[in-house]
Amino acid sequence: MSTEQVVVVGAGVAGTSAAIEAARQGFSVTLVDEHPLSLATMAMDTPYFFGSRLLPTLGDRGLMLERIVESDERLAEAEEAGVKMHLGTCVWGSFRPQENSRHLERPCVGLADGERSWMLDYEHLILAAGARDFVLSFPGWELAGVLGARAAMALMTPYRALAGQRLVVLGSGALGLQTALLALEHGLDLAGIVDVSPEVRGDPDLWSRLARRGTPFFASSTVREAVGDKEVRGIRLVAVDRAMRPVAGTERTVPCDTVCLALGLVPNIELAHLTGCGLHYEPELGGWVPRRSPTMATSVEGVYVVGDAGGVDEAMVINPEVACDQGLVAARALPEARDRPDTEAVGAARLDRRAVTAGRRPEANAHGQVSWQAAWLRSLVAAGGMDVVVCQCEGVTRQELVDVQPPRYLAGSPPRRWDTKLSTILETGSAHPDLLKRLTRAGMGHCQGRRCREQVAALLADASGVDVSQVPLASYRPPVRPVPMKVLSSQDEPEATREKWASWFYPWIRVHS
Amino acid sequence: MDSADVVIIGGGVTGLSSAYWLTKAGRDVIVVEKGIVGWEASGRNGGISSRRADELPVVPLAREACRLWPTMDEELGYPTEWVGAGGLSPAMSEERRAYLVEARARWQKLSIPARWLDPREVRELVPSISERVLGGVFVESAGHANPQRTAQAFAWAIKDRGGRIYQQTAVTGIQVVNERVTAVATTRGPIAAETVVSCAGPQTAHIGRMAGVETPVAPARVEIIATVPVPPLFDVYLSGQGLYGRQTRRGNLIFGGGPHEWTDVEATGEPGKPNTPLIRNIARRLAELLPAVADQPVLRSWAGVVEQTPDYLPIIERFDAPQGFVLVTASAHGFGLCPATGQVIRDLVIKGTSSIPIEGLALGRFAALGTSWREARQWMAGAYNT
């Protein structure tokens, strides 16, 4: 297999920018993007929290491919620059020679489209995998019509397949405000924006555009439940005090058919993690992010991370130029790139995200991103209780999680009273979500933990009395997207592999002796 | 100084099972585990408990294990997810069919209940299996369980009975005075004990050496894939099409197989366990074995590090020198055997002998091996599929 010089994962702003620049620098470049996603993948809430209202048109691959290409003229620009494009193709794995994998000859990534999978060796890897929805649960969150902001925005543009008339947005940061504005552009009614904070958190200019249209802001409020039969009919809100406790008598039901969680974005670090990049916890950038140099280089030689996948905050949500610049910087940092990276010229000011928001709304930013998300969770637990499902795939409630209960299908009949085993997890020294996962099954379902990881970590932190940054990162494993067996299959397997295959260590001894 | 009757080094299922049976028998036991119990191979394996029919010295141990498994949920008081529906080895090639026919006859002579099934009978047992199946051998009194849950069940049961488990605690030395074990040095301080049992898995050589015992083991990394939960297809474990695996109670298909990579491990710390593109080859074989569900997604994969002895058979021995030192390595089959292995260790510690026959499993069988045995077999770290 030949080795590609530059592989870019993700054709968003940062990835496309990196790919075009690398091609202009004379590199041979392959750009891979998983959009258009298959309906089956979206139905597994991958990679965004799409929820269970998905229009059948999403199953029309040809139509969706057209819409993806139309929605971003930079894709055509990339093609013209000589970038090899693989759309509708996910990158499900990243492998490199290391202790315990010395037989691998060179680093490679695993790709898959709807039909087949294949490996691609690379010299340089630029991960621009974006970010996904930060999800918290509440009663009724499984109803059709509840989805994440990243999902809602993708369904509006480029898929043009958001089925909904009347939207409530949870979260008043830039993400929520932008989602609300996009919804208005697409002709949806906006029933309001809800936040536990007393004031709108996000950019004042964005808010004023919404306020002008009479958009209600439900301040200091949280969600009791989403109501409806199988579809959302409304959302019951309740006011909260400064300790995030519901205030009696303040409940109200807001009619709507769509509830959008805009509580934050989580950088997609799966591939960086698999590649062995060092990570650290950056609360203001969405949590765990790769450690990077000013030229976007990670701790692994030849591997760069750009865009939201390296961390995303309010400034980056508002201003796509930051991601774009990161892509340029990485491409120019590639060894043998003709233009050497000149951080100052590219703009320390532009790369300094804080310059955009600092000084604009100091009160809102004093309540940082993670503490705001923690406040939301506290308010939801106070309003909904601990018997609310946290892992929808496996049906695990908050209480079952912190009690480390085995799944219900293992209950004896009658079920034994279960004494909480949380101390078991805590006494290991560092409450590890993987252990909690394996015993309760939270995070082991088809969404690969996308809808519950962050809440599980937060609940574990809370139960252990530690900061969420002290909870170890739950593992990521290939494939980082669900890939059908027959697609993942090595149809390109060499004869030598076939002949010298042992189911265990020594079948030929057994067979021939 | 901290003290116990028995210190068990290693919190995998072998160590935990030993600790459980010893605690139940009234001994004061401390398990010392460098990380988290059941974190390594014990929590990562395929979950199968078979009759080990091709490995004569292990047959009695495997028989006892398969007899004990159905009683373990009640014994421990926590679920292991044991399913005792037996095991099926389907033949997908003429070569394998010929081998299985011959093997079945051999196994039957060992009093292992092994029945030949023709293709129709195989399909009754596993309707989703490939049409290319040529028949297979079905062994009753075998089955599978959930590795992680089993390890944790043992750990909770040990503590319920007053045993102690020290996690995130590494053993740094074994004190031997006048050819007797007297204490274990750990990162939590020394523990005085008359009996020390090494159940250290891939770290066996390191731990054995602390007591002056050289143990030939070679660690290796193996891989497994897991699918989404699918509707119930079969209860038996499967061994065929180059794979071994099972369907969990939740419904996931969990299968492994294929090339391993030899490696080395440190005495402490967690060995790297990356997956490789091999998961595609495993997926291919699973799709070939169960074509009816080949469109179901693979959801995750993982790898584990196991240790192999030179003849792939366990080492179980209570030493005369140093006295009080017992060593066991299950040689990559620890999970399936664990309920019985623990009882063997209990008996070796308390009585000095095992009521389950373990002839042929003593360390002394490797006396003439020499120090370069790994090179001779190409089992050095980095060697692949050898």
Coordinates of C-alpha atoms in Angstrom, one line a residue, chain B residues 9-10 14-15 34 171 174 197-219 264-268 305-310 313-317 319 325-332 363 366 373-374:
Chain B
I9 CA 0.0 -11.3 44.6
G10 CA -2.3 -10.3 41.7
T14 CA -6.8 -16.6 39.6
G15 CA -5.7 -14.5 42.6
K34 CA -0.9 -3.2 41.3
V171 CA 4.7 -5.7 45.3
I174 CA 9.4 -11.0 48.8
V197 CA 0.9 -17.0 46.4
S198 CA 2.0 -15.5 43.1
C199 CA -1.0 -15.1 40.7
A200 CA 0.7 -12.4 38.7
G201 CA -0.2 -13.3 35.2
P202 CA 2.2 -11.8 32.7
Q203 CA 4.3 -10.4 35.6
T204 CA 4.8 -13.9 36.9
A205 CA 8.5 -14.0 36.0
H206 CA 9.1 -10.7 37.8
I207 CA 7.3 -11.9 41.0
G208 CA 8.8 -15.4 40.9
R209 CA 12.3 -13.9 40.7
M210 CA 11.6 -11.9 43.9
A211 CA 11.3 -15.3 45.7
G212 CA 14.3 -16.7 43.9
V213 CA 12.2 -18.8 41.5
E214 CA 12.8 -18.5 37.7
T215 CA 9.5 -19.0 35.7
P216 CA 9.4 -19.2 32.0
V217 CA 6.5 -17.2 30.7
A218 CA 6.2 -15.1 27.5
P219 CA 3.5 -12.3 27.5
D264 CA 7.5 -7.9 27.4
V265 CA 6.0 -6.4 30.5
E266 CA 7.4 -4.4 33.4
A267 CA 6.8 -5.5 37.0
T268 CA 4.5 -2.6 37.7
V305 CA -2.0 -9.3 27.5
V306 CA -1.8 -12.9 28.5
E307 CA 1.2 -15.0 29.4
Q308 CA 2.2 -18.3 27.8
T309 CA 4.4 -21.0 29.3
P310 CA 6.6 -23.0 26.9
L313 CA 0.0 -25.4 30.0
P314 CA -0.5 -23.9 33.5
I315 CA 2.2 -23.9 36.2
I316 CA 0.8 -24.7 39.6
E317 CA 3.3 -25.5 42.4
F319 CA 7.6 -24.9 46.6
F325 CA 5.7 -19.8 48.3
V326 CA 3.1 -21.0 45.9
L327 CA 3.1 -20.0 42.2
V328 CA 0.4 -20.3 39.6
T329 CA 0.1 -19.1 36.1
A330 CA -2.9 -20.3 34.1
S331 CA -1.1 -19.7 30.9
A332 CA -3.8 -17.7 29.1
L363 CA 7.5 -25.9 37.3
F366 CA 11.0 -26.9 32.4
W373 CA 13.9 -20.6 24.9
R374 CA 12.0 -17.5 23.7

